[in-house]
């Protein structure tokens, strides 16, 4: 474990990178807190960080669990223009991967739509949620969970075959110690902030493509209703979807769970 998170240190190290910061030793979900704060008028760039979540959320209603102090758990409030909303998960993925790389030298890949990958295992997950009032979006929240100092025995049985942490990967690379979570948060927020301010969707898609571990590969995609498609993952679209080539035709997949099947 690192030397811990605290309000003063977070404020000091995130000055100029993020908006106001709320540190919570324990909460239900930082995404819920950030959505509430956004609805109350939190400025863009506001961040909620927690040591421990009792009801951390993953995609499709799944839970996201991590032992206290072992993960970086945070949610960022943004107020993007409507055309950028679909690419927020891509932005968060590229920003997280670049932040991790800058601080550790590890080179994370991205598995569409929301996984940050090291050596074929998930090191971080992203959950973007929006709250709508009438016809307008009151705020978008980018929630990110990074497994930092977790050891293999810390993972639940359900994810132990597919999850990893920075500590495990840094040790496998023959180096010592995961980064401090405050420094990691600052590095990730800086990478997100820089790309968000100078919004350039084509460049962002190029970066996501360069880090993708699925493009050009044959994949099986399971949709939210359990429907399954197989094909070659061809490209990421301007709305954050995946283009899949299946049986000679191109299909646009808006949401799914991807499994690699091999080379095309
Ligand atoms: C996934 O991989 O399914 C997404 C996981 C997202 C987890 C993070 S942890 C911080 C934030 N608060 C939440 O409740 N979820 C996100």
mmCIF file of C-alpha atoms and ligand atoms in Angstrom:
data_model
loop_
_atom_site.group_PDB
_atom_site.id
_atom_site.type_symbol
_atom_site.label_atom_id
_atom_site.label_comp_id
_atom_site.label_asym_id
_atom_site.label_seq_id
_atom_site.Cartn_x
_atom_site.Cartn_y
_atom_site.Cartn_z
ATOM 1 C CA UNK A 1 0.000 0.000 0.000
ATOM 2 C CA UNK A 2 1.157 3.591 -0.577
ATOM 3 C CA UNK A 3 1.308 6.346 2.005
ATOM 4 C CA UNK A 4 -2.448 6.888 1.640
ATOM 5 C CA UNK A 5 -4.861 9.400 0.253
ATOM 6 C CA UNK A 6 -5.854 12.547 2.087
ATOM 7 C CA UNK A 7 -7.802 15.683 1.281
ATOM 8 C CA UNK A 8 -4.920 18.166 1.660
ATOM 9 C CA UNK A 9 -2.476 16.180 -0.374
ATOM 10 C CA UNK A 10 -5.014 15.593 -3.132
ATOM 11 C CA UNK A 11 -5.819 19.317 -3.270
ATOM 12 C CA UNK A 12 -2.118 20.175 -3.414
ATOM 13 C CA UNK A 13 -1.142 17.673 -6.086
ATOM 14 C CA UNK A 14 -4.215 18.167 -8.275
ATOM 15 C CA UNK A 15 -4.077 21.979 -8.251
ATOM 16 C CA UNK A 16 -4.279 23.207 -11.832
ATOM 17 C CA UNK A 17 -5.135 19.741 -13.155
ATOM 18 C CA UNK A 18 -8.616 19.221 -11.701
ATOM 19 C CA UNK A 19 -11.443 21.262 -10.228
ATOM 20 C CA UNK A 20 -12.524 20.900 -6.599
ATOM 21 C CA UNK A 21 -11.737 17.545 -5.016
ATOM 22 C CA UNK A 22 -13.754 15.537 -2.479
ATOM 23 C CA UNK A 23 -11.953 12.755 -0.668
ATOM 24 C CA UNK A 24 -14.083 10.107 1.048
ATOM 25 C CA UNK A 25 -12.535 7.328 3.139
ATOM 26 C CA UNK A 26 -15.634 5.250 2.380
ATOM 27 C CA UNK A 27 -18.632 5.721 0.142
ATOM 28 C CA UNK A 28 -21.178 3.746 -1.867
ATOM 29 C CA UNK A 29 -19.969 4.674 -5.332
ATOM 30 C CA UNK A 30 -17.893 7.676 -6.397
ATOM 31 C CA UNK A 31 -19.973 7.741 -9.600
ATOM 32 C CA UNK A 32 -23.167 8.275 -7.570
ATOM 33 C CA UNK A 33 -21.481 10.973 -5.491
ATOM 34 C CA UNK A 34 -20.181 12.746 -8.585
ATOM 35 C CA UNK A 35 -23.578 12.530 -10.331
ATOM 36 C CA UNK A 36 -25.243 14.079 -7.268
ATOM 37 C CA UNK A 37 -22.579 16.764 -7.079
ATOM 38 C CA UNK A 38 -22.963 17.479 -10.807
ATOM 39 C CA UNK A 39 -26.738 17.866 -10.342
ATOM 40 C CA UNK A 40 -26.050 20.321 -7.496
ATOM 41 C CA UNK A 41 -23.835 22.372 -9.825
ATOM 42 C CA UNK A 42 -20.322 20.976 -9.413
ATOM 43 C CA UNK A 43 -18.011 22.662 -11.893
ATOM 44 C CA UNK A 44 -16.450 20.756 -14.724
ATOM 45 C CA UNK A 45 -13.302 19.043 -13.508
ATOM 46 C CA UNK A 46 -14.663 18.278 -10.034
ATOM 47 C CA UNK A 47 -13.352 14.941 -8.744
ATOM 48 C CA UNK A 48 -14.557 12.485 -6.093
ATOM 49 C CA UNK A 49 -11.934 10.046 -4.800
ATOM 50 C CA UNK A 50 -12.553 7.204 -2.365
ATOM 51 C CA UNK A 51 -10.444 4.771 -0.416
ATOM 52 C CA UNK A 52 -13.215 2.190 -0.385
ATOM 53 C CA UNK A 53 -16.580 1.716 -2.097
ATOM 54 C CA UNK A 54 -19.369 -0.379 -0.621
ATOM 55 C CA UNK A 55 -21.444 -0.342 -3.831
ATOM 56 C CA UNK A 56 -18.906 0.254 -6.622
ATOM 57 C CA UNK A 57 -20.535 -0.165 -10.008
ATOM 58 C CA UNK A 58 -19.270 -1.759 -13.199
ATOM 59 C CA UNK A 59 -20.938 -1.929 -16.578
ATOM 60 C CA UNK A 60 -24.299 -3.629 -17.093
ATOM 61 C CA UNK A 61 -25.219 -3.479 -13.409
ATOM 62 C CA UNK A 62 -22.208 -5.479 -12.278
ATOM 63 C CA UNK A 63 -20.419 -4.645 -9.062
ATOM 64 C CA UNK A 64 -16.848 -3.362 -8.902
ATOM 65 C CA UNK A 65 -15.037 -4.456 -5.778
ATOM 66 C CA UNK A 66 -11.601 -3.698 -4.418
ATOM 67 C CA UNK A 67 -10.048 -4.130 -1.001
ATOM 68 C CA UNK A 68 -9.622 -0.864 0.896
ATOM 69 C CA UNK A 69 -6.518 1.076 -0.076
ATOM 70 C CA UNK A 70 -5.508 -1.190 -2.961
ATOM 71 C CA UNK A 71 -7.140 0.685 -5.851
ATOM 72 C CA UNK A 72 -7.453 4.166 -7.241
ATOM 73 C CA UNK A 73 -11.204 4.849 -7.354
ATOM 74 C CA UNK A 74 -12.412 8.149 -8.682
ATOM 75 C CA UNK A 75 -15.033 9.950 -10.727
ATOM 76 C CA UNK A 76 -14.603 13.107 -12.767
ATOM 77 C CA UNK A 77 -17.430 15.528 -13.598
ATOM 78 C CA UNK A 78 -17.499 16.768 -17.184
ATOM 79 C CA UNK A 79 -20.014 18.813 -19.161
ATOM 80 C CA UNK A 80 -19.182 17.809 -22.703
ATOM 81 C CA UNK A 81 -20.952 18.977 -25.836
ATOM 82 C CA UNK A 82 -23.439 16.294 -27.010
ATOM 83 C CA UNK A 83 -21.204 15.125 -29.871
ATOM 84 C CA UNK A 84 -18.378 14.278 -27.434
ATOM 85 C CA UNK A 85 -20.418 12.126 -25.016
ATOM 86 C CA UNK A 86 -19.964 8.923 -27.048
ATOM 87 C CA UNK A 87 -16.183 9.245 -26.930
ATOM 88 C CA UNK A 88 -15.815 9.840 -23.182
ATOM 89 C CA UNK A 89 -15.020 6.179 -22.483
ATOM 90 C CA UNK A 90 -12.382 6.297 -25.224
ATOM 91 C CA UNK A 91 -10.993 9.509 -23.742
ATOM 92 C CA UNK A 92 -10.843 7.920 -20.289
ATOM 93 C CA UNK A 93 -9.193 4.777 -21.666
ATOM 94 C CA UNK A 94 -6.523 6.657 -23.588
ATOM 95 C CA UNK A 95 -5.954 9.030 -20.645
ATOM 96 C CA UNK A 96 -5.668 6.185 -18.132
ATOM 97 C CA UNK A 97 -3.305 4.200 -20.352
ATOM 98 C CA UNK A 98 -1.119 7.238 -21.037
ATOM 99 C CA UNK A 99 -1.063 8.194 -17.345
ATOM 100 C CA UNK A 100 -0.077 4.689 -16.278
ATOM 101 C CA UNK A 101 2.569 4.535 -18.986
ATOM 102 C CA UNK A 102 4.050 7.918 -18.077
ATOM 103 C CA UNK A 103 4.436 6.936 -14.453
ATOM 104 C CA UNK A 104 5.424 3.274 -14.695
ATOM 105 C CA UNK A 105 6.826 2.666 -18.185
ATOM 106 C CA UNK A 106 4.307 -0.168 -18.627
ATOM 107 C CA UNK A 107 2.444 0.039 -21.941
ATOM 108 C CA UNK A 108 -1.275 -0.591 -21.399
ATOM 109 C CA UNK A 109 -3.545 -1.669 -24.209
ATOM 110 C CA UNK A 110 -7.263 -0.959 -24.554
ATOM 111 C CA UNK A 111 -9.990 -3.515 -25.003
ATOM 112 C CA UNK A 112 -13.096 -1.853 -26.381
ATOM 113 C CA UNK A 113 -15.172 -0.494 -24.891
ATOM 114 C CA UNK A 114 -13.886 0.130 -21.364
ATOM 115 C CA UNK A 115 -10.979 -2.052 -20.275
ATOM 116 C CA UNK A 116 -7.368 -1.048 -19.748
ATOM 117 C CA UNK A 117 -5.190 -4.100 -20.257
ATOM 118 C CA UNK A 118 -1.719 -5.268 -19.267
ATOM 119 C CA UNK A 119 -0.455 -8.639 -20.485
ATOM 120 C CA UNK A 120 -3.966 -9.671 -21.485
ATOM 121 C CA UNK A 121 -5.501 -8.896 -18.090
ATOM 122 C CA UNK A 122 -7.674 -6.028 -16.941
ATOM 123 C CA UNK A 123 -5.883 -3.482 -14.771
ATOM 124 C CA UNK A 124 -8.512 -0.741 -14.919
ATOM 125 C CA UNK A 125 -12.177 -0.304 -15.820
ATOM 126 C CA UNK A 126 -14.176 2.715 -16.883
ATOM 127 C CA UNK A 127 -17.830 3.526 -16.311
ATOM 128 C CA UNK A 128 -19.224 6.676 -17.899
ATOM 129 C CA UNK A 129 -22.668 7.690 -16.688
ATOM 130 C CA UNK A 130 -24.839 10.666 -17.468
ATOM 131 C CA UNK A 131 -27.798 12.123 -15.625
ATOM 132 C CA UNK A 132 -30.503 13.668 -17.704
ATOM 133 C CA UNK A 133 -33.076 16.220 -16.623
ATOM 134 C CA UNK A 134 -35.847 16.673 -19.184
ATOM 135 C CA UNK A 135 -34.009 16.704 -22.473
ATOM 136 C CA UNK A 136 -30.684 18.044 -21.180
ATOM 137 C CA UNK A 137 -27.692 16.239 -19.714
ATOM 138 C CA UNK A 138 -27.022 17.717 -16.244
ATOM 139 C CA UNK A 139 -23.571 16.174 -16.184
ATOM 140 C CA UNK A 140 -21.439 13.333 -17.340
ATOM 141 C CA UNK A 141 -19.345 11.402 -14.898
ATOM 142 C CA UNK A 142 -16.258 9.459 -15.871
ATOM 143 C CA UNK A 143 -15.618 6.770 -13.248
ATOM 144 C CA UNK A 144 -12.294 4.967 -13.264
ATOM 145 C CA UNK A 145 -11.039 2.151 -11.076
ATOM 146 C CA UNK A 146 -7.372 1.145 -11.306
ATOM 147 C CA UNK A 147 -6.047 -1.904 -9.463
ATOM 148 C CA UNK A 148 -2.863 -0.493 -7.966
ATOM 149 C CA UNK A 149 -1.414 -2.565 -5.125
ATOM 150 C CA UNK A 150 -3.816 -5.523 -5.214
ATOM 151 C CA UNK A 151 -2.216 -8.945 -5.045
ATOM 152 C CA UNK A 152 -3.640 -11.989 -6.863
ATOM 153 C CA UNK A 153 -5.308 -13.197 -3.653
ATOM 154 C CA UNK A 154 -7.164 -9.863 -3.312
ATOM 155 C CA UNK A 155 -9.251 -10.522 -6.422
ATOM 156 C CA UNK A 156 -12.615 -12.255 -6.142
ATOM 157 C CA UNK A 157 -12.894 -15.716 -7.647
ATOM 158 C CA UNK A 158 -15.040 -14.267 -10.393
ATOM 159 C CA UNK A 159 -12.280 -12.008 -11.765
ATOM 160 C CA UNK A 160 -9.113 -13.721 -10.528
ATOM 161 C CA UNK A 161 -8.431 -15.267 -13.947
ATOM 162 C CA UNK A 162 -8.808 -11.992 -15.823
ATOM 163 C CA UNK A 163 -7.663 -9.195 -13.481
ATOM 164 C CA UNK A 164 -4.257 -7.805 -12.669
ATOM 165 C CA UNK A 165 -2.787 -4.817 -10.820
ATOM 166 C CA UNK A 166 0.056 -2.390 -11.339
ATOM 167 C CA UNK A 167 1.917 -4.051 -8.432
ATOM 168 C CA UNK A 168 1.729 -7.460 -10.105
ATOM 169 C CA UNK A 169 2.773 -6.084 -13.500
ATOM 170 C CA UNK A 170 5.608 -3.976 -12.127
ATOM 171 C CA UNK A 171 6.941 -6.994 -10.231
ATOM 172 C CA UNK A 172 6.653 -9.115 -13.412
ATOM 173 C CA UNK A 173 8.694 -6.476 -15.235
ATOM 174 C CA UNK A 174 11.398 -6.892 -12.582
ATOM 175 C CA UNK A 175 10.889 -3.524 -10.971
ATOM 176 C CA UNK A 176 9.897 -2.392 -7.502
ATOM 177 C CA UNK A 177 6.720 -0.912 -6.132
ATOM 178 C CA UNK A 178 3.537 0.475 -7.687
ATOM 179 C CA UNK A 179 3.148 4.269 -7.935
ATOM 180 C CA UNK A 180 1.543 6.367 -5.222
ATOM 181 C CA UNK A 181 -2.175 6.674 -5.973
ATOM 182 C CA UNK A 182 -2.163 10.470 -5.676
ATOM 183 C CA UNK A 183 0.589 10.707 -8.302
ATOM 184 C CA UNK A 184 -1.256 8.216 -10.502
ATOM 185 C CA UNK A 185 -4.486 10.200 -10.212
ATOM 186 C CA UNK A 186 -2.662 13.401 -11.153
ATOM 187 C CA UNK A 187 -1.008 11.691 -14.142
ATOM 188 C CA UNK A 188 -4.306 10.260 -15.440
ATOM 189 C CA UNK A 189 -6.245 13.494 -14.919
ATOM 190 C CA UNK A 190 -3.546 15.460 -16.697
ATOM 191 C CA UNK A 191 -3.717 13.153 -19.717
ATOM 192 C CA UNK A 192 -7.526 13.359 -19.810
ATOM 193 C CA UNK A 193 -7.595 17.119 -19.263
ATOM 194 C CA UNK A 194 -5.094 17.822 -22.023
ATOM 195 C CA UNK A 195 -7.118 15.847 -24.598
ATOM 196 C CA UNK A 196 -10.473 17.182 -23.395
ATOM 197 C CA UNK A 197 -9.396 20.822 -23.623
ATOM 198 C CA UNK A 198 -8.043 20.479 -27.150
ATOM 199 C CA UNK A 199 -10.849 18.204 -28.321
ATOM 200 C CA UNK A 200 -9.603 16.371 -31.423
ATOM 201 C CA UNK A 201 -11.724 13.238 -31.998
ATOM 202 C CA UNK A 202 -9.683 11.923 -34.934
ATOM 203 C CA UNK A 203 -6.453 12.129 -32.948
ATOM 204 C CA UNK A 204 -8.107 10.481 -29.956
ATOM 205 C CA UNK A 205 -9.366 7.631 -32.154
ATOM 206 C CA UNK A 206 -5.861 7.213 -33.604
ATOM 207 C CA UNK A 207 -4.436 6.875 -30.099
ATOM 208 C CA UNK A 208 -7.160 4.421 -29.082
ATOM 209 C CA UNK A 209 -6.551 2.437 -32.279
ATOM 210 C CA UNK A 210 -2.805 2.292 -31.620
ATOM 211 C CA UNK A 211 -3.469 0.895 -28.135
ATOM 212 C CA UNK A 212 -6.302 -1.434 -29.131
ATOM 213 C CA UNK A 213 -5.776 -5.120 -28.408
ATOM 214 C CA UNK A 214 -8.741 -6.151 -30.574
ATOM 215 C CA UNK A 215 -8.625 -4.226 -33.856
ATOM 216 C CA UNK A 216 -7.678 -6.480 -36.750
ATOM 217 C CA UNK A 217 -8.512 -9.542 -34.675
ATOM 218 C CA UNK A 218 -11.342 -12.018 -34.931
ATOM 219 C CA UNK A 219 -13.631 -11.466 -31.972
ATOM 220 C CA UNK A 220 -16.875 -12.640 -30.424
ATOM 221 C CA UNK A 221 -19.042 -9.806 -29.139
ATOM 222 C CA UNK A 222 -21.817 -10.468 -26.657
ATOM 223 C CA UNK A 223 -24.419 -7.709 -26.547
ATOM 224 C CA UNK A 224 -26.359 -6.503 -23.497
ATOM 225 C CA UNK A 225 -29.339 -8.715 -24.427
ATOM 226 C CA UNK A 226 -27.122 -11.796 -24.736
ATOM 227 C CA UNK A 227 -27.006 -11.653 -28.549
ATOM 228 C CA UNK A 228 -23.659 -12.837 -29.970
ATOM 229 C CA UNK A 229 -21.791 -11.761 -33.117
ATOM 230 C CA UNK A 230 -18.484 -12.967 -34.491
ATOM 231 C CA UNK A 231 -16.294 -11.129 -36.945
ATOM 232 C CA UNK A 232 -13.148 -9.076 -37.410
ATOM 233 C CA UNK A 233 -12.939 -5.892 -35.318
ATOM 234 C CA UNK A 234 -12.206 -3.243 -37.975
ATOM 235 C CA UNK A 235 -12.316 0.249 -36.475
ATOM 236 C CA UNK A 236 -13.635 2.568 -33.790
ATOM 237 C CA UNK A 237 -16.201 5.129 -34.875
ATOM 238 C CA UNK A 238 -16.698 8.821 -34.021
ATOM 239 C CA UNK A 239 -19.526 7.821 -31.660
ATOM 240 C CA UNK A 240 -17.382 5.347 -29.733
ATOM 241 C CA UNK A 241 -18.879 2.273 -31.422
ATOM 242 C CA UNK A 242 -16.995 -0.710 -32.845
ATOM 243 C CA UNK A 243 -17.200 -1.624 -36.510
ATOM 244 C CA UNK A 244 -17.284 -5.358 -37.000
ATOM 245 C CA UNK A 245 -16.861 -7.134 -40.319
ATOM 246 C CA UNK A 246 -18.961 -10.269 -40.299
ATOM 247 C CA UNK A 247 -19.833 -12.433 -43.287
ATOM 248 C CA UNK A 248 -18.748 -9.765 -45.775
ATOM 249 C CA UNK A 249 -20.824 -6.994 -44.209
ATOM 250 C CA UNK A 250 -19.977 -4.263 -41.736
ATOM 251 C CA UNK A 251 -21.957 -3.975 -38.519
ATOM 252 C CA UNK A 252 -21.812 -1.147 -36.001
ATOM 253 C CA UNK A 253 -21.773 -2.428 -32.437
ATOM 254 C CA UNK A 254 -22.707 0.195 -29.837
ATOM 255 C CA UNK A 255 -22.100 -1.870 -26.714
ATOM 256 C CA UNK A 256 -20.735 -5.304 -25.968
ATOM 257 C CA UNK A 257 -18.357 -7.633 -24.215
ATOM 258 C CA UNK A 258 -15.483 -8.653 -26.465
ATOM 259 C CA UNK A 259 -13.575 -11.911 -26.486
ATOM 260 C CA UNK A 260 -10.638 -12.436 -28.838
ATOM 261 C CA UNK A 261 -10.784 -15.576 -30.921
ATOM 262 C CA UNK A 262 -7.426 -15.355 -32.726
ATOM 263 C CA UNK A 263 -5.845 -13.807 -35.796
ATOM 264 C CA UNK A 264 -8.176 -12.680 -38.629
HETATM 265 C C1 LIG B 1 -16.194 -1.894 -15.525
HETATM 266 O O1 LIG B 1 -15.098 -2.360 -15.833
HETATM 267 O O2 LIG B 1 -17.238 -2.542 -15.653
HETATM 268 C C2 LIG B 1 -16.242 -0.469 -15.038
HETATM 269 C C3 LIG B 1 -15.689 -0.337 -13.658
HETATM 270 C C4 LIG B 1 -15.681 1.095 -13.157
HETATM 271 C C5 LIG B 1 -15.312 1.179 -11.701
HETATM 272 C C6 LIG B 1 -15.141 2.585 -11.220
HETATM 273 S S1 LIG B 1 -14.450 2.662 -9.604
HETATM 274 C C7 LIG B 1 -14.779 4.358 -9.506
HETATM 275 C C8 LIG B 1 -16.146 4.575 -10.122
HETATM 276 N N1 LIG B 1 -17.202 4.369 -9.157
HETATM 277 C C9 LIG B 1 -17.977 3.324 -9.474
HETATM 278 O O3 LIG B 1 -18.956 2.919 -8.798
HETATM 279 N N2 LIG B 1 -17.543 2.736 -10.598
HETATM 280 C C10 LIG B 1 -16.404 3.439 -11.158
#
